[in-house]
Amino acid sequence: MIDGPAGVGEVLIGLFRDPEPSVRRAALQAAARVKLPELVPHLLAQLCCRDMRPEARETLATYRSGIYHELAAVMRDPDVPIEVRKEIPSIFYESASQTALDALLSLLPDLTPALRGPALKALARMRRNHRGLTFDPEAVERELARELQAAYQAAADRLAVSDHGLLARVLEEAEKDAFERTTLLLGLIYTRRDVLAAHQGLSSDDSAMRSAGFELLDGTLSVRHRRLVGPLADSELDPDERAHRGAALVGVTIDSRDAVLRRLVQHSGEPWLAIVAAAAAGRPPAVQYRVGEPFHTHALPKTDASLLALLTEDENKMLRLVERADFLRDVELFEDVRSEDLAKIAAIADEREYAVGDVLFSEGGEGSEMFLIVSGQVVAARQGETAFVANRGETVGTLALIDARPREFTATATRHTRALVIDRDDFYALMRDHFDLVEGLLAHLTDVVRRLNQRLEHAEVGASSIDNSR
């Protein structure tokens, strides 16, 4: 017999730990009906589990303003897994009230860049879907100034460390992220549709689209905002000029390489950026990670757990991870994948060595692994005839990540070879838990298809010209 609300709470807490997903879902539905305050930490812990996140968010949203203070505390707590904290803005959004909007907006100054993005996206959705809600214009302007500062500082820092490819790429991503957050804030001030269309144009690879986006942004913003945002939006602007304009407009500091590295290692607030900066500086990172109650009872995705372990427990493993990510950024398949996602790919890769004559896989055999050549050389042959040669930065057996068809080639090391090997099951698990990685791969595959279409079009035009000349 269950003895009152306390007994109900104890039963539900036990059910939240049940290994069967259907049992946990039923417990979440029951929690939405009883709304016991003591259940909130355990409901938040369910956000660690990818399959439980939609139901957990929906249940937490039913508590409404009664848990806003607790949600804010969780977002500020560095000991709570980042996967959980990134889900909190969606709970505010699903509450759909002025109180929720004000609470989320007031949180922004305390959040790291990795959390400011999800929070601003939730605020943008509130404006789009709930027209009666209003935004404090002074608060929005303060956050806009903060994002402009972050974007210009990243631009200045990237200039100072341009000799370190991976760190420069991480800072370039930080600059682009800050600019995206800037446009989200501008969408809270101006017509959101115009700002969004301008940002899409500015993000395009097509020069005409970028020009159109720049013109649209120029016509939408006030004179003051145009002056502040313009250098960030202008992709044709020299990086050195952008950094110096940032110094003049918002007062960013243009430091020496050593000063930038010291600051990033100690004060970046972003673990991955701090790790890469530490590797570039040749010093241990000041990164710590702990998982507090009740989150330790729920296993994080395997790949995240591996990455966190590599980042925080062993300096040699950390340096090896950074080295692998630096290598992966030059692999064509991953050229559109974010650097932090490259680290997650590196965390699931096995490093293997092959002597001259060793066979990596044989034609007709089953395959579930892709090989990325770090050093050496591999020849792929079909029916004894060489099909292609893979050197550093190139891949062999890529299709094994997509399907389980028999191997089309025999791959043999013709020099002493070192390779990173990625298993299909591990790669699929990684993609399930990290949609940003899927987006990067889709962007690359889309570009490949586009180039193939262009080649076909040119071939058809060439054939038509030959026919017409006859």
PDB file of C-alpha atoms in Angstrom, residues 179-447:
ATOM      1  CA  PHE A 179      27.276  36.057 -35.084  1.00  0.00           C
ATOM      2  CA  GLU A 180      24.392  33.572 -35.309  1.00  0.00           C
ATOM      3  CA  ARG A 181      23.398  34.456 -31.749  1.00  0.00           C
ATOM      4  CA  THR A 182      23.660  38.116 -32.740  1.00  0.00           C
ATOM      5  CA  THR A 183      21.137  37.576 -35.550  1.00  0.00           C
ATOM      6  CA  LEU A 184      18.815  35.726 -33.145  1.00  0.00           C
ATOM      7  CA  LEU A 185      18.865  38.781 -30.883  1.00  0.00           C
ATOM      8  CA  LEU A 186      18.316  41.103 -33.824  1.00  0.00           C
ATOM      9  CA  GLY A 187      15.275  38.964 -34.636  1.00  0.00           C
ATOM     10  CA  LEU A 188      13.854  39.964 -31.244  1.00  0.00           C
ATOM     11  CA  ILE A 189      14.162  43.637 -32.234  1.00  0.00           C
ATOM     12  CA  TYR A 190      13.365  43.717 -35.959  1.00  0.00           C
ATOM     13  CA  THR A 191      11.105  41.704 -38.253  1.00  0.00           C
ATOM     14  CA  ARG A 192      12.305  38.186 -37.642  1.00  0.00           C
ATOM     15  CA  ARG A 193      11.634  37.025 -41.205  1.00  0.00           C
ATOM     16  CA  ASP A 194      13.910  39.690 -42.699  1.00  0.00           C
ATOM     17  CA  VAL A 195      16.733  39.013 -40.247  1.00  0.00           C
ATOM     18  CA  LEU A 196      16.480  35.249 -40.816  1.00  0.00           C
ATOM     19  CA  ALA A 197      16.512  35.655 -44.611  1.00  0.00           C
ATOM     20  CA  ALA A 198      19.562  37.937 -44.346  1.00  0.00           C
ATOM     21  CA  HIS A 199      21.412  35.423 -42.164  1.00  0.00           C
ATOM     22  CA  GLN A 200      20.636  32.571 -44.549  1.00  0.00           C
ATOM     23  CA  GLY A 201      21.985  34.616 -47.436  1.00  0.00           C
ATOM     24  CA  LEU A 202      25.138  35.565 -45.523  1.00  0.00           C
ATOM     25  CA  SER A 203      25.729  31.894 -44.633  1.00  0.00           C
ATOM     26  CA  SER A 204      25.490  30.767 -48.258  1.00  0.00           C
ATOM     27  CA  ASP A 205      28.481  29.599 -50.317  1.00  0.00           C
ATOM     28  CA  ASP A 206      27.052  31.490 -53.281  1.00  0.00           C
ATOM     29  CA  SER A 207      28.492  35.010 -53.646  1.00  0.00           C
ATOM     30  CA  ALA A 208      25.251  36.410 -55.098  1.00  0.00           C
ATOM     31  CA  MET A 209      23.272  35.045 -52.141  1.00  0.00           C
ATOM     32  CA  ARG A 210      25.783  36.547 -49.699  1.00  0.00           C
ATOM     33  CA  SER A 211      25.514  39.935 -51.409  1.00  0.00           C
ATOM     34  CA  ALA A 212      21.724  39.779 -51.280  1.00  0.00           C
ATOM     35  CA  GLY A 213      21.838  38.831 -47.594  1.00  0.00           C
ATOM     36  CA  PHE A 214      24.181  41.718 -46.813  1.00  0.00           C
ATOM     37  CA  GLU A 215      21.923  44.172 -48.650  1.00  0.00           C
ATOM     38  CA  LEU A 216      18.833  42.873 -46.862  1.00  0.00           C
ATOM     39  CA  LEU A 217      20.508  43.205 -43.474  1.00  0.00           C
ATOM     40  CA  ASP A 218      21.736  46.675 -44.394  1.00  0.00           C
ATOM     41  CA  GLY A 219      18.196  47.728 -45.281  1.00  0.00           C
ATOM     42  CA  THR A 220      16.664  46.236 -42.139  1.00  0.00           C
ATOM     43  CA  LEU A 221      18.892  47.499 -39.337  1.00  0.00           C
ATOM     44  CA  SER A 222      19.201  50.949 -37.801  1.00  0.00           C
ATOM     45  CA  VAL A 223      22.294  53.012 -38.540  1.00  0.00           C
ATOM     46  CA  ARG A 224      23.837  52.124 -35.164  1.00  0.00           C
ATOM     47  CA  HIS A 225      23.225  48.402 -35.541  1.00  0.00           C
ATOM     48  CA  ARG A 226      24.489  48.444 -39.141  1.00  0.00           C
ATOM     49  CA  ARG A 227      27.734  50.021 -37.975  1.00  0.00           C
ATOM     50  CA  LEU A 228      28.191  47.399 -35.231  1.00  0.00           C
ATOM     51  CA  VAL A 229      27.136  44.316 -37.201  1.00  0.00           C
ATOM     52  CA  GLY A 230      28.390  45.223 -40.678  1.00  0.00           C
ATOM     53  CA  PRO A 231      32.040  44.092 -40.334  1.00  0.00           C
ATOM     54  CA  LEU A 232      30.927  40.690 -38.998  1.00  0.00           C
ATOM     55  CA  ALA A 233      28.422  40.230 -41.805  1.00  0.00           C
ATOM     56  CA  ASP A 234      30.882  41.186 -44.564  1.00  0.00           C
ATOM     57  CA  SER A 235      32.559  37.900 -45.568  1.00  0.00           C
ATOM     58  CA  GLU A 236      34.816  39.766 -48.012  1.00  0.00           C
ATOM     59  CA  LEU A 237      36.402  41.832 -45.239  1.00  0.00           C
ATOM     60  CA  ASP A 238      40.035  41.026 -44.450  1.00  0.00           C
ATOM     61  CA  PRO A 239      40.326  39.223 -41.061  1.00  0.00           C
ATOM     62  CA  ASP A 240      42.901  41.746 -39.843  1.00  0.00           C
ATOM     63  CA  GLU A 241      40.579  44.618 -40.724  1.00  0.00           C
ATOM     64  CA  ARG A 242      37.644  42.907 -38.988  1.00  0.00           C
ATOM     65  CA  ALA A 243      39.670  42.473 -35.804  1.00  0.00           C
ATOM     66  CA  HIS A 244      40.774  46.131 -35.773  1.00  0.00           C
ATOM     67  CA  ARG A 245      37.238  47.352 -36.446  1.00  0.00           C
ATOM     68  CA  GLY A 246      36.117  45.232 -33.507  1.00  0.00           C
ATOM     69  CA  ALA A 247      38.712  46.961 -31.333  1.00  0.00           C
ATOM     70  CA  ALA A 248      37.399  50.352 -32.429  1.00  0.00           C
ATOM     71  CA  LEU A 249      33.670  49.476 -32.215  1.00  0.00           C
ATOM     72  CA  VAL A 250      33.361  47.377 -29.065  1.00  0.00           C
ATOM     73  CA  GLY A 251      36.788  47.587 -27.447  1.00  0.00           C
ATOM     74  CA  VAL A 252      38.090  44.039 -27.936  1.00  0.00           C
ATOM     75  CA  THR A 253      41.751  43.456 -27.159  1.00  0.00           C
ATOM     76  CA  ILE A 254      44.224  42.454 -29.865  1.00  0.00           C
ATOM     77  CA  ASP A 255      46.759  40.396 -27.927  1.00  0.00           C
ATOM     78  CA  SER A 256      49.916  38.486 -28.727  1.00  0.00           C
ATOM     79  CA  ARG A 257      49.749  34.770 -29.415  1.00  0.00           C
ATOM     80  CA  ASP A 258      51.009  33.874 -25.931  1.00  0.00           C
ATOM     81  CA  ALA A 259      48.549  36.210 -24.223  1.00  0.00           C
ATOM     82  CA  VAL A 260      45.647  34.776 -26.234  1.00  0.00           C
ATOM     83  CA  LEU A 261      46.619  31.211 -25.351  1.00  0.00           C
ATOM     84  CA  ARG A 262      46.907  32.037 -21.632  1.00  0.00           C
ATOM     85  CA  ARG A 263      43.480  33.677 -21.636  1.00  0.00           C
ATOM     86  CA  LEU A 264      41.761  30.892 -23.577  1.00  0.00           C
ATOM     87  CA  VAL A 265      43.205  28.144 -21.386  1.00  0.00           C
ATOM     88  CA  GLN A 266      42.136  29.831 -18.144  1.00  0.00           C
ATOM     89  CA  HIS A 267      39.043  31.867 -18.988  1.00  0.00           C
ATOM     90  CA  SER A 268      37.332  30.584 -22.117  1.00  0.00           C
ATOM     91  CA  GLY A 269      34.385  28.993 -20.278  1.00  0.00           C
ATOM     92  CA  GLU A 270      34.265  26.466 -23.103  1.00  0.00           C
ATOM     93  CA  PRO A 271      35.961  23.119 -22.313  1.00  0.00           C
ATOM     94  CA  TRP A 272      36.779  22.165 -25.907  1.00  0.00           C
ATOM     95  CA  LEU A 273      38.253  25.582 -26.698  1.00  0.00           C
ATOM     96  CA  ALA A 274      40.294  25.454 -23.486  1.00  0.00           C
ATOM     97  CA  ILE A 275      41.549  21.949 -24.325  1.00  0.00           C
ATOM     98  CA  VAL A 276      42.704  22.903 -27.829  1.00  0.00           C
ATOM     99  CA  ALA A 277      44.307  26.115 -26.558  1.00  0.00           C
ATOM    100  CA  ALA A 278      46.123  24.127 -23.869  1.00  0.00           C
ATOM    101  CA  ALA A 279      47.443  21.709 -26.490  1.00  0.00           C
ATOM    102  CA  ALA A 280      48.650  24.635 -28.623  1.00  0.00           C
ATOM    103  CA  ALA A 281      50.347  26.179 -25.580  1.00  0.00           C
ATOM    104  CA  GLY A 282      51.878  22.870 -24.490  1.00  0.00           C
ATOM    105  CA  ARG A 283      50.362  23.040 -21.015  1.00  0.00           C
ATOM    106  CA  PRO A 284      47.752  21.025 -19.070  1.00  0.00           C
ATOM    107  CA  PRO A 285      44.143  22.241 -19.405  1.00  0.00           C
ATOM    108  CA  ALA A 286      42.261  23.760 -16.475  1.00  0.00           C
ATOM    109  CA  VAL A 287      39.198  21.611 -17.130  1.00  0.00           C
ATOM    110  CA  GLN A 288      37.337  19.626 -14.519  1.00  0.00           C
ATOM    111  CA  TYR A 289      34.166  17.605 -14.877  1.00  0.00           C
ATOM    112  CA  ARG A 290      32.013  16.008 -12.209  1.00  0.00           C
ATOM    113  CA  VAL A 291      28.544  14.500 -12.384  1.00  0.00           C
ATOM    114  CA  GLY A 292      26.443  15.093  -9.279  1.00  0.00           C
ATOM    115  CA  GLU A 293      23.328  13.421  -7.896  1.00  0.00           C
ATOM    116  CA  PRO A 294      20.995  12.253  -9.336  1.00  0.00           C
ATOM    117  CA  PHE A 295      22.550  12.456 -12.803  1.00  0.00           C
ATOM    118  CA  HIS A 296      25.193   9.811 -12.125  1.00  0.00           C
ATOM    119  CA  THR A 297      22.405   7.194 -11.986  1.00  0.00           C
ATOM    120  CA  HIS A 298      21.720   7.739 -15.692  1.00  0.00           C
ATOM    121  CA  ALA A 299      24.459   6.828 -18.141  1.00  0.00           C
ATOM    122  CA  LEU A 300      25.327   9.532 -20.632  1.00  0.00           C
ATOM    123  CA  PRO A 301      25.640   8.532 -24.287  1.00  0.00           C
ATOM    124  CA  LYS A 302      28.712   6.325 -24.727  1.00  0.00           C
ATOM    125  CA  THR A 303      30.516   8.742 -26.977  1.00  0.00           C
ATOM    126  CA  ASP A 304      30.017  11.700 -24.642  1.00  0.00           C
ATOM    127  CA  ALA A 305      31.280   9.678 -21.699  1.00  0.00           C
ATOM    128  CA  SER A 306      34.358   8.666 -23.727  1.00  0.00           C
ATOM    129  CA  LEU A 307      35.014  12.250 -24.776  1.00  0.00           C
ATOM    130  CA  LEU A 308      34.683  13.603 -21.254  1.00  0.00           C
ATOM    131  CA  ALA A 309      37.036  10.921 -19.972  1.00  0.00           C
ATOM    132  CA  LEU A 310      39.613  11.779 -22.623  1.00  0.00           C
ATOM    133  CA  LEU A 311      39.288  15.484 -21.923  1.00  0.00           C
ATOM    134  CA  THR A 312      39.546  15.432 -18.162  1.00  0.00           C
ATOM    135  CA  GLU A 313      41.268  12.325 -16.825  1.00  0.00           C
ATOM    136  CA  ASP A 314      44.516  11.785 -18.725  1.00  0.00           C
ATOM    137  CA  GLU A 315      46.661  14.511 -20.281  1.00  0.00           C
ATOM    138  CA  ASN A 316      48.272  12.113 -22.768  1.00  0.00           C
ATOM    139  CA  LYS A 317      44.870  10.894 -23.943  1.00  0.00           C
ATOM    140  CA  MET A 318      43.729  14.509 -24.229  1.00  0.00           C
ATOM    141  CA  LEU A 319      46.690  15.418 -26.419  1.00  0.00           C
ATOM    142  CA  ARG A 320      46.085  12.343 -28.569  1.00  0.00           C
ATOM    143  CA  LEU A 321      42.435  13.345 -28.987  1.00  0.00           C
ATOM    144  CA  VAL A 322      43.406  16.848 -30.106  1.00  0.00           C
ATOM    145  CA  GLU A 323      45.972  15.381 -32.521  1.00  0.00           C
ATOM    146  CA  ARG A 324      43.322  13.104 -34.025  1.00  0.00           C
ATOM    147  CA  ALA A 325      40.789  15.930 -34.344  1.00  0.00           C
ATOM    148  CA  ASP A 326      43.455  18.064 -36.044  1.00  0.00           C
ATOM    149  CA  PHE A 327      44.010  15.237 -38.533  1.00  0.00           C
ATOM    150  CA  LEU A 328      40.282  14.705 -39.159  1.00  0.00           C
ATOM    151  CA  ARG A 329      39.687  18.352 -40.088  1.00  0.00           C
ATOM    152  CA  ASP A 330      41.673  17.706 -43.299  1.00  0.00           C
ATOM    153  CA  VAL A 331      39.640  14.599 -44.232  1.00  0.00           C
ATOM    154  CA  GLU A 332      37.236  15.556 -47.024  1.00  0.00           C
ATOM    155  CA  LEU A 333      34.348  13.532 -45.587  1.00  0.00           C
ATOM    156  CA  PHE A 334      34.472  15.613 -42.397  1.00  0.00           C
ATOM    157  CA  GLU A 335      35.301  19.033 -43.840  1.00  0.00           C
ATOM    158  CA  ASP A 336      31.868  20.443 -42.850  1.00  0.00           C
ATOM    159  CA  VAL A 337      31.836  18.830 -39.392  1.00  0.00           C
ATOM    160  CA  ARG A 338      32.421  21.076 -36.374  1.00  0.00           C
ATOM    161  CA  SER A 339      35.732  20.651 -34.565  1.00  0.00           C
ATOM    162  CA  GLU A 340      34.136  19.461 -31.321  1.00  0.00           C
ATOM    163  CA  ASP A 341      32.253  16.810 -33.275  1.00  0.00           C
ATOM    164  CA  LEU A 342      35.567  15.800 -34.841  1.00  0.00           C
ATOM    165  CA  ALA A 343      36.762  15.150 -31.292  1.00  0.00           C
ATOM    166  CA  LYS A 344      33.744  12.922 -30.709  1.00  0.00           C
ATOM    167  CA  ILE A 345      34.564  10.997 -33.885  1.00  0.00           C
ATOM    168  CA  ALA A 346      38.174  10.741 -32.728  1.00  0.00           C
ATOM    169  CA  ALA A 347      36.971   9.343 -29.392  1.00  0.00           C
ATOM    170  CA  ILE A 348      35.315   6.338 -31.083  1.00  0.00           C
ATOM    171  CA  ALA A 349      38.188   5.622 -33.489  1.00  0.00           C
ATOM    172  CA  ASP A 350      40.727   2.841 -32.961  1.00  0.00           C
ATOM    173  CA  GLU A 351      44.320   3.435 -34.031  1.00  0.00           C
ATOM    174  CA  ARG A 352      45.935   0.550 -35.893  1.00  0.00           C
ATOM    175  CA  GLU A 353      49.219  -0.081 -37.673  1.00  0.00           C
ATOM    176  CA  TYR A 354      49.856  -2.238 -40.744  1.00  0.00           C
ATOM    177  CA  ALA A 355      53.119  -3.532 -42.148  1.00  0.00           C
ATOM    178  CA  VAL A 356      53.839  -3.621 -45.881  1.00  0.00           C
ATOM    179  CA  GLY A 357      51.688  -6.336 -47.429  1.00  0.00           C
ATOM    180  CA  ASP A 358      49.093  -6.459 -44.640  1.00  0.00           C
ATOM    181  CA  VAL A 359      45.520  -6.723 -45.921  1.00  0.00           C
ATOM    182  CA  LEU A 360      43.049  -4.331 -44.265  1.00  0.00           C
ATOM    183  CA  PHE A 361      40.050  -6.097 -45.843  1.00  0.00           C
ATOM    184  CA  SER A 362      39.326  -8.389 -48.793  1.00  0.00           C
ATOM    185  CA  GLU A 363      37.037  -8.094 -51.812  1.00  0.00           C
ATOM    186  CA  GLY A 364      33.725  -9.861 -51.206  1.00  0.00           C
ATOM    187  CA  GLY A 365      34.161  -9.952 -47.450  1.00  0.00           C
ATOM    188  CA  GLU A 366      31.807  -8.453 -44.909  1.00  0.00           C
ATOM    189  CA  GLY A 367      32.688  -4.943 -43.845  1.00  0.00           C
ATOM    190  CA  SER A 368      31.667  -2.705 -40.960  1.00  0.00           C
ATOM    191  CA  GLU A 369      34.707  -0.424 -40.655  1.00  0.00           C
ATOM    192  CA  MET A 370      36.053   2.654 -42.414  1.00  0.00           C
ATOM    193  CA  PHE A 371      39.808   3.313 -42.486  1.00  0.00           C
ATOM    194  CA  LEU A 372      41.283   6.840 -42.423  1.00  0.00           C
ATOM    195  CA  ILE A 373      44.928   6.842 -43.480  1.00  0.00           C
ATOM    196  CA  VAL A 374      47.052   8.844 -41.021  1.00  0.00           C
ATOM    197  CA  SER A 375      50.387   7.885 -42.585  1.00  0.00           C
ATOM    198  CA  GLY A 376      51.619   5.411 -45.172  1.00  0.00           C
ATOM    199  CA  GLN A 377      49.780   4.182 -48.259  1.00  0.00           C
ATOM    200  CA  VAL A 378      47.021   1.707 -49.085  1.00  0.00           C
ATOM    201  CA  VAL A 379      46.172   0.320 -52.535  1.00  0.00           C
ATOM    202  CA  ALA A 380      42.600  -0.748 -53.276  1.00  0.00           C
ATOM    203  CA  ALA A 381      42.329  -3.398 -56.014  1.00  0.00           C
ATOM    204  CA  ARG A 382      39.347  -5.050 -57.695  1.00  0.00           C
ATOM    205  CA  GLN A 383      39.917  -8.463 -59.274  1.00  0.00           C
ATOM    206  CA  GLY A 384      43.650  -7.847 -59.095  1.00  0.00           C
ATOM    207  CA  GLU A 385      43.538  -4.462 -60.866  1.00  0.00           C
ATOM    208  CA  THR A 386      44.402  -1.286 -58.956  1.00  0.00           C
ATOM    209  CA  ALA A 387      41.313   0.888 -58.508  1.00  0.00           C
ATOM    210  CA  PHE A 388      42.799   3.726 -56.456  1.00  0.00           C
ATOM    211  CA  VAL A 389      45.569   4.578 -54.007  1.00  0.00           C
ATOM    212  CA  ALA A 390      44.852   6.130 -50.585  1.00  0.00           C
ATOM    213  CA  ASN A 391      47.428   8.345 -48.879  1.00  0.00           C
ATOM    214  CA  ARG A 392      47.349  10.537 -45.756  1.00  0.00           C
ATOM    215  CA  GLY A 393      43.948  12.140 -45.165  1.00  0.00           C
ATOM    216  CA  GLU A 394      42.128   9.780 -47.524  1.00  0.00           C
ATOM    217  CA  THR A 395      39.670   7.023 -46.651  1.00  0.00           C
ATOM    218  CA  VAL A 396      39.245   3.364 -47.574  1.00  0.00           C
ATOM    219  CA  GLY A 397      36.042   1.404 -47.051  1.00  0.00           C
ATOM    220  CA  THR A 398      33.839   4.463 -46.556  1.00  0.00           C
ATOM    221  CA  LEU A 399      30.671   2.726 -47.785  1.00  0.00           C
ATOM    222  CA  ALA A 400      30.918   0.271 -44.881  1.00  0.00           C
ATOM    223  CA  LEU A 401      29.618   3.083 -42.658  1.00  0.00           C
ATOM    224  CA  ILE A 402      26.447   3.285 -44.755  1.00  0.00           C
ATOM    225  CA  ASP A 403      25.500  -0.298 -45.596  1.00  0.00           C
ATOM    226  CA  ALA A 404      26.552  -3.893 -44.979  1.00  0.00           C
ATOM    227  CA  ARG A 405      27.173  -4.942 -48.573  1.00  0.00           C
ATOM    228  CA  PRO A 406      30.253  -7.060 -49.355  1.00  0.00           C
ATOM    229  CA  ARG A 407      33.514  -5.199 -49.875  1.00  0.00           C
ATOM    230  CA  GLU A 408      34.097  -4.114 -53.482  1.00  0.00           C
ATOM    231  CA  PHE A 409      37.894  -4.014 -53.161  1.00  0.00           C
ATOM    232  CA  THR A 410      40.846  -5.615 -51.471  1.00  0.00           C
ATOM    233  CA  ALA A 411      42.812  -3.012 -49.508  1.00  0.00           C
ATOM    234  CA  THR A 412      46.536  -3.686 -48.957  1.00  0.00           C
ATOM    235  CA  ALA A 413      49.193  -1.589 -47.211  1.00  0.00           C
ATOM    236  CA  THR A 414      52.048  -0.845 -49.628  1.00  0.00           C
ATOM    237  CA  ARG A 415      53.981   1.128 -47.002  1.00  0.00           C
ATOM    238  CA  HIS A 416      54.049   0.974 -43.217  1.00  0.00           C
ATOM    239  CA  THR A 417      50.636   2.454 -42.493  1.00  0.00           C
ATOM    240  CA  ARG A 418      48.896   3.989 -39.507  1.00  0.00           C
ATOM    241  CA  ALA A 419      45.114   4.338 -39.696  1.00  0.00           C
ATOM    242  CA  LEU A 420      42.148   5.444 -37.612  1.00  0.00           C
ATOM    243  CA  VAL A 421      39.381   2.855 -37.830  1.00  0.00           C
ATOM    244  CA  ILE A 422      35.707   3.678 -37.210  1.00  0.00           C
ATOM    245  CA  ASP A 423      33.106   0.961 -36.689  1.00  0.00           C
ATOM    246  CA  ARG A 424      29.624   1.362 -38.200  1.00  0.00           C
ATOM    247  CA  ASP A 425      27.717   0.640 -34.971  1.00  0.00           C
ATOM    248  CA  ASP A 426      29.764   3.165 -32.990  1.00  0.00           C
ATOM    249  CA  PHE A 427      29.320   5.746 -35.749  1.00  0.00           C
ATOM    250  CA  TYR A 428      25.543   5.254 -35.869  1.00  0.00           C
ATOM    251  CA  ALA A 429      25.340   5.576 -32.079  1.00  0.00           C
ATOM    252  CA  LEU A 430      27.306   8.825 -32.310  1.00  0.00           C
ATOM    253  CA  MET A 431      25.000  10.243 -34.990  1.00  0.00           C
ATOM    254  CA  ARG A 432      21.887   9.291 -33.019  1.00  0.00           C
ATOM    255  CA  ASP A 433      23.050  11.366 -30.069  1.00  0.00           C
ATOM    256  CA  HIS A 434      24.529  14.322 -31.982  1.00  0.00           C
ATOM    257  CA  PHE A 435      22.415  15.858 -34.721  1.00  0.00           C
ATOM    258  CA  ASP A 436      25.041  18.581 -35.337  1.00  0.00           C
ATOM    259  CA  LEU A 437      27.325  15.844 -36.649  1.00  0.00           C
ATOM    260  CA  VAL A 438      24.584  14.618 -39.001  1.00  0.00           C
ATOM    261  CA  GLU A 439      24.130  18.170 -40.293  1.00  0.00           C
ATOM    262  CA  GLY A 440      27.847  18.451 -41.084  1.00  0.00           C
ATOM    263  CA  LEU A 441      27.923  15.155 -42.966  1.00  0.00           C
ATOM    264  CA  LEU A 442      24.740  16.007 -44.873  1.00  0.00           C
ATOM    265  CA  ALA A 443      26.263  19.336 -45.883  1.00  0.00           C
ATOM    266  CA  HIS A 444      29.278  17.499 -47.313  1.00  0.00           C
ATOM    267  CA  LEU A 445      27.170  14.857 -49.097  1.00  0.00           C
ATOM    268  CA  THR A 446      24.896  17.567 -50.507  1.00  0.00           C
ATOM    269  CA  ASP A 447      27.943  19.349 -51.896  1.00  0.00           C
TER     270      ASP A 447
END
